mmCIF file of C-alpha atoms in Angstrom:
data_model
loop_
_atom_site.group_PDB
_atom_site.id
_atom_site.type_symbol
_atom_site.label_atom_id
_atom_site.label_comp_id
_atom_site.label_asym_id
_atom_site.label_seq_id
_atom_site.Cartn_x
_atom_site.Cartn_y
_atom_site.Cartn_z
ATOM 1 C CA MET A 180 -43.188 -67.198 -76.481
ATOM 2 C CA SER A 181 -40.339 -66.952 -78.938
ATOM 3 C CA THR A 182 -38.406 -70.130 -78.295
ATOM 4 C CA SER A 183 -37.846 -73.108 -76.068
ATOM 5 C CA ASP A 184 -34.089 -73.535 -76.550
ATOM 6 C CA ARG A 185 -32.741 -75.475 -73.630
ATOM 7 C CA VAL A 186 -29.315 -76.002 -72.118
ATOM 8 C CA ASP A 187 -28.501 -78.930 -69.849
ATOM 9 C CA LYS A 188 -26.238 -78.471 -66.838
ATOM 10 C CA HIS A 189 -26.075 -81.457 -64.540
ATOM 11 C CA ASP A 190 -29.533 -82.608 -65.671
ATOM 12 C CA GLU A 191 -31.054 -79.153 -65.209
ATOM 13 C CA LYS A 192 -32.928 -77.653 -68.145
ATOM 14 C CA TYR A 193 -32.953 -73.918 -68.801
ATOM 15 C CA LEU A 194 -35.599 -72.203 -70.882
ATOM 16 C CA VAL A 195 -34.524 -69.211 -72.990
ATOM 17 C CA ARG A 196 -37.351 -66.880 -73.945
ATOM 18 C CA ALA A 197 -38.437 -63.266 -74.337
ATOM 19 C CA ILE A 198 -39.706 -61.535 -71.225
ATOM 20 C CA ARG A 199 -43.361 -60.620 -70.696
ATOM 21 C CA ALA A 200 -44.385 -57.081 -69.753
ATOM 22 C CA ASP A 201 -45.816 -58.127 -66.385
ATOM 23 C CA GLU A 202 -42.457 -59.587 -65.341
ATOM 24 C CA TRP A 203 -40.995 -56.170 -64.521
ATOM 25 C CA PRO A 204 -40.173 -57.114 -60.883
ATOM 26 C CA ALA A 205 -37.925 -59.932 -62.150
ATOM 27 C CA VAL A 206 -36.386 -57.608 -64.772
ATOM 28 C CA LYS A 207 -35.555 -55.158 -61.983
ATOM 29 C CA ALA A 208 -34.195 -57.834 -59.629
ATOM 30 C CA LEU A 209 -31.897 -59.399 -62.244
ATOM 31 C CA ARG A 210 -30.587 -56.004 -63.393
ATOM 32 C CA LEU A 211 -29.826 -54.946 -59.822
ATOM 33 C CA GLU A 212 -28.013 -58.226 -59.264
ATOM 34 C CA ALA A 213 -26.010 -57.763 -62.483
ATOM 35 C CA LEU A 214 -24.978 -54.285 -61.387
ATOM 36 C CA GLN A 215 -23.429 -55.783 -58.245
ATOM 37 C CA ASP A 216 -21.191 -58.179 -60.198
ATOM 38 C CA PRO A 217 -17.462 -57.532 -59.583
ATOM 39 C CA VAL A 218 -16.955 -56.466 -63.231
ATOM 40 C CA ALA A 219 -20.166 -54.420 -63.511
ATOM 41 C CA HIS A 220 -18.123 -51.221 -63.764
ATOM 42 C CA LEU A 221 -16.652 -52.610 -66.998
ATOM 43 C CA ALA A 222 -19.848 -54.144 -68.347
ATOM 44 C CA PHE A 223 -22.637 -51.638 -67.752
ATOM 45 C CA LEU A 224 -23.075 -47.904 -68.288
ATOM 46 C CA GLU A 225 -25.106 -47.434 -65.102
ATOM 47 C CA THR A 226 -24.353 -48.152 -61.479
ATOM 48 C CA TYR A 227 -26.291 -50.100 -58.889
ATOM 49 C CA GLU A 228 -26.820 -46.865 -56.964
ATOM 50 C CA GLU A 229 -28.419 -45.207 -60.006
ATOM 51 C CA ALA A 230 -30.622 -48.190 -60.839
ATOM 52 C CA VAL A 231 -31.879 -48.885 -57.320
ATOM 53 C CA GLU A 232 -33.205 -45.307 -57.106
ATOM 54 C CA ARG A 233 -35.388 -45.676 -60.201
ATOM 55 C CA PRO A 234 -39.138 -45.836 -59.503
ATOM 56 C CA ASP A 235 -41.188 -48.928 -60.281
ATOM 57 C CA SER A 236 -42.768 -47.029 -63.194
ATOM 58 C CA PHE A 237 -39.336 -47.028 -64.884
ATOM 59 C CA TRP A 238 -39.053 -50.812 -64.556
ATOM 60 C CA ARG A 239 -42.632 -51.332 -65.776
ATOM 61 C CA GLU A 240 -41.934 -49.235 -68.879
ATOM 62 C CA ARG A 241 -38.594 -50.919 -69.463
ATOM 63 C CA ALA A 242 -40.130 -54.387 -69.344
ATOM 64 C CA ALA A 243 -43.126 -53.419 -71.494
ATOM 65 C CA GLY A 244 -40.830 -51.919 -74.140
ATOM 66 C CA ALA A 245 -38.616 -55.016 -74.326
ATOM 67 C CA ALA A 246 -41.246 -57.747 -73.976
ATOM 68 C CA GLU A 247 -42.334 -60.371 -76.482
ATOM 69 C CA GLY A 248 -44.094 -58.692 -79.369
ATOM 70 C CA SER A 249 -41.847 -55.622 -79.338
ATOM 71 C CA THR A 250 -40.250 -54.818 -82.692
ATOM 72 C CA GLU A 251 -37.618 -52.350 -81.451
ATOM 73 C CA VAL A 252 -36.188 -53.939 -78.296
ATOM 74 C CA ARG A 253 -36.344 -57.495 -76.988
ATOM 75 C CA GLN A 254 -34.981 -58.821 -73.703
ATOM 76 C CA PHE A 255 -34.283 -62.546 -73.507
ATOM 77 C CA ILE A 256 -33.821 -64.432 -70.264
ATOM 78 C CA ALA A 257 -32.542 -67.847 -69.263
ATOM 79 C CA GLU A 258 -34.885 -69.443 -66.758
ATOM 80 C CA ALA A 259 -33.853 -72.309 -64.469
ATOM 81 C CA PRO A 260 -36.212 -75.263 -63.857
ATOM 82 C CA ASP A 261 -37.472 -73.641 -60.650
ATOM 83 C CA GLY A 262 -38.435 -70.470 -62.556
ATOM 84 C CA THR A 263 -35.453 -68.427 -61.336
ATOM 85 C CA TRP A 264 -33.981 -66.074 -63.908
ATOM 86 C CA VAL A 265 -30.272 -66.814 -64.227
ATOM 87 C CA GLY A 266 -29.244 -64.785 -67.256
ATOM 88 C CA SER A 267 -30.296 -62.110 -69.695
ATOM 89 C CA VAL A 268 -29.386 -60.252 -72.877
ATOM 90 C CA THR A 269 -31.212 -57.411 -74.623
ATOM 91 C CA LEU A 270 -31.195 -56.599 -78.335
ATOM 92 C CA LEU A 271 -31.916 -53.039 -79.460
ATOM 93 C CA MET A 272 -32.745 -52.472 -83.114
ATOM 94 C CA GLU A 273 -31.016 -49.484 -84.702
ATOM 95 C CA GLU A 274 -32.290 -48.030 -87.965
ATOM 96 C CA ALA A 275 -30.172 -46.711 -90.842
ATOM 97 C CA GLY A 276 -30.127 -42.926 -90.926
ATOM 98 C CA THR A 277 -30.360 -42.504 -87.151
ATOM 99 C CA THR A 278 -27.696 -41.809 -84.544
ATOM 100 C CA ASP A 279 -26.735 -44.210 -81.763
ATOM 101 C CA TRP A 280 -26.424 -43.459 -78.032
ATOM 102 C CA ALA A 281 -22.778 -42.377 -78.486
ATOM 103 C CA GLY A 282 -23.554 -39.964 -81.344
ATOM 104 C CA PHE A 283 -22.324 -42.189 -84.183
ATOM 105 C CA PRO A 284 -24.446 -42.416 -87.357
ATOM 106 C CA ILE A 285 -26.143 -45.748 -88.046
ATOM 107 C CA GLN A 286 -25.403 -46.803 -91.630
ATOM 108 C CA ARG A 287 -27.472 -50.007 -91.834
ATOM 109 C CA ARG A 288 -30.378 -51.669 -90.034
ATOM 110 C CA GLN A 289 -28.648 -53.460 -87.196
ATOM 111 C CA GLY A 290 -29.103 -54.983 -83.795
ATOM 112 C CA HIS A 291 -27.164 -53.849 -80.745
ATOM 113 C CA LEU A 292 -26.662 -56.375 -77.931
ATOM 114 C CA VAL A 293 -26.594 -54.907 -74.421
ATOM 115 C CA GLY A 294 -27.104 -55.988 -70.825
ATOM 116 C CA VAL A 295 -25.337 -59.351 -71.090
ATOM 117 C CA TYR A 296 -25.380 -61.126 -67.723
ATOM 118 C CA VAL A 297 -25.378 -64.699 -66.399
ATOM 119 C CA ARG A 298 -25.253 -65.448 -62.684
ATOM 120 C CA PRO A 299 -21.774 -66.713 -61.708
ATOM 121 C CA GLU A 300 -22.979 -70.138 -60.575
ATOM 122 C CA HIS A 301 -24.579 -70.720 -63.998
ATOM 123 C CA ARG A 302 -21.618 -69.618 -66.131
ATOM 124 C CA GLY A 303 -19.650 -72.063 -68.212
ATOM 125 C CA CYS A 304 -22.532 -74.295 -69.317
ATOM 126 C CA GLY A 305 -23.460 -72.553 -72.560
ATOM 127 C CA LEU A 306 -26.250 -70.252 -71.333
ATOM 128 C CA THR A 307 -24.649 -67.118 -72.720
ATOM 129 C CA GLU A 308 -24.291 -68.773 -76.125
ATOM 130 C CA VAL A 309 -27.950 -69.815 -76.126
ATOM 131 C CA LEU A 310 -29.038 -66.320 -75.059
ATOM 132 C CA PHE A 311 -26.974 -64.884 -77.926
ATOM 133 C CA ASP A 312 -28.371 -67.456 -80.365
ATOM 134 C CA GLU A 313 -31.927 -66.444 -79.494
ATOM 135 C CA ALA A 314 -31.199 -62.719 -79.751
ATOM 136 C CA LEU A 315 -29.440 -63.248 -83.098
ATOM 137 C CA ARG A 316 -32.281 -65.424 -84.402
ATOM 138 C CA TRP A 317 -34.707 -62.599 -83.653
ATOM 139 C CA ALA A 318 -32.401 -59.971 -85.197
ATOM 140 C CA TRP A 319 -32.092 -61.917 -88.455
ATOM 141 C CA GLU A 320 -35.833 -62.658 -88.447
ATOM 142 C CA ILE A 321 -36.695 -58.950 -88.358
ATOM 143 C CA GLY A 322 -34.183 -57.939 -91.013
ATOM 144 C CA ALA A 323 -31.010 -56.856 -89.230
ATOM 145 C CA GLU A 324 -28.035 -56.697 -91.593
ATOM 146 C CA ARG A 325 -25.586 -57.100 -88.735
ATOM 147 C CA VAL A 326 -25.476 -57.163 -84.936
ATOM 148 C CA ARG A 327 -22.993 -55.244 -82.866
ATOM 149 C CA LEU A 328 -22.016 -54.781 -79.265
ATOM 150 C CA ILE A 329 -19.755 -52.485 -77.333
ATOM 151 C CA VAL A 330 -17.271 -53.851 -74.779
ATOM 152 C CA HIS A 331 -14.931 -52.086 -72.368
ATOM 153 C CA GLU A 332 -11.306 -52.267 -73.484
ATOM 154 C CA GLU A 333 -10.345 -53.825 -70.122
ATOM 155 C CA ASN A 334 -13.057 -56.509 -70.172
ATOM 156 C CA GLY A 335 -10.912 -59.300 -71.601
ATOM 157 C CA ARG A 336 -13.253 -62.099 -70.505
ATOM 158 C CA ALA A 337 -16.125 -60.608 -72.499
ATOM 159 C CA GLN A 338 -13.919 -59.873 -75.515
ATOM 160 C CA ARG A 339 -12.741 -63.509 -75.627
ATOM 161 C CA PHE A 340 -16.340 -64.757 -75.475
ATOM 162 C CA TYR A 341 -17.522 -62.379 -78.214
ATOM 163 C CA ARG A 342 -14.716 -63.494 -80.522
ATOM 164 C CA ARG A 343 -15.478 -67.154 -79.781
ATOM 165 C CA VAL A 344 -19.109 -66.729 -80.905
ATOM 166 C CA GLY A 345 -18.121 -64.936 -84.113
ATOM 167 C CA PHE A 346 -18.058 -61.217 -83.299
ATOM 168 C CA LEU A 347 -15.060 -59.305 -84.655
ATOM 169 C CA PRO A 348 -13.646 -55.920 -83.625
ATOM 170 C CA THR A 349 -14.296 -53.113 -86.111
ATOM 171 C CA GLY A 350 -11.574 -50.801 -84.842
ATOM 172 C CA ARG A 351 -14.141 -48.211 -83.753
ATOM 173 C CA THR A 352 -13.656 -46.953 -80.218
ATOM 174 C CA VAL A 353 -16.236 -45.194 -78.092
ATOM 175 C CA PRO A 354 -14.883 -42.859 -75.395
ATOM 176 C CA LEU A 355 -16.570 -43.116 -72.015
ATOM 177 C CA ALA A 356 -17.984 -39.867 -70.668
ATOM 178 C CA SER A 357 -17.600 -41.173 -67.106
ATOM 179 C CA ALA A 358 -13.920 -42.081 -67.620
ATOM 180 C CA PRO A 359 -12.258 -39.954 -70.326
ATOM 181 C CA ASP A 360 -9.089 -42.092 -70.289
ATOM 182 C CA ALA A 361 -11.040 -45.306 -71.033
ATOM 183 C CA ASN A 362 -12.672 -46.566 -74.222
ATOM 184 C CA GLU A 363 -15.151 -49.148 -75.298
ATOM 185 C CA LEU A 364 -14.627 -51.215 -78.436
ATOM 186 C CA GLU A 365 -17.185 -52.085 -81.091
ATOM 187 C CA TYR A 366 -17.542 -55.726 -82.193
ATOM 188 C CA VAL A 367 -19.837 -56.877 -85.019
ATOM 189 C CA LEU A 368 -21.300 -60.013 -86.496
ATOM 190 C CA GLU A 369 -22.480 -59.791 -90.094
ATOM 191 C CA ARG A 370 -25.696 -61.501 -91.122
ATOM 192 C CA PRO A 371 -24.895 -65.039 -92.330
#
């Protein structure tokens, strides 16, 4: 287990840790829930309808590839005292000399935060910050020079949070294939 960072909310303690490969059913359930959030169309590049059709083998592979011990992808979850998963973030490592999912060249070894989600009833108590802290700790530990994320230009709530935790816009925009008149914005945090 990578960490035992905890957040208190009304005397509840939340554990933030990397997922385990055998937890794929919980990975699937939390992702499907996230894709039903009212702003999911601004936050995720897939729809609930696409994700719910994926076979269990997809979810098994996804969890195994992002579980503790992985050096390329790591998914972190916030777990409530009763064991319920209430939030998640995933960090993808991108290597210099490669190309990212949008076709842009990667200049430096960097992390890419994706899949940020906290259940609405658990928002506002610092869970997202602790999830980010754990993902960033891992990124710095394995040699990332910076960490970036991509946010929809209309997702003001997320943009305000990212700025508050130190991410700054680079000015790079990423056009959305699904909505040619919309863009996503790149934010970065340099290694301290």
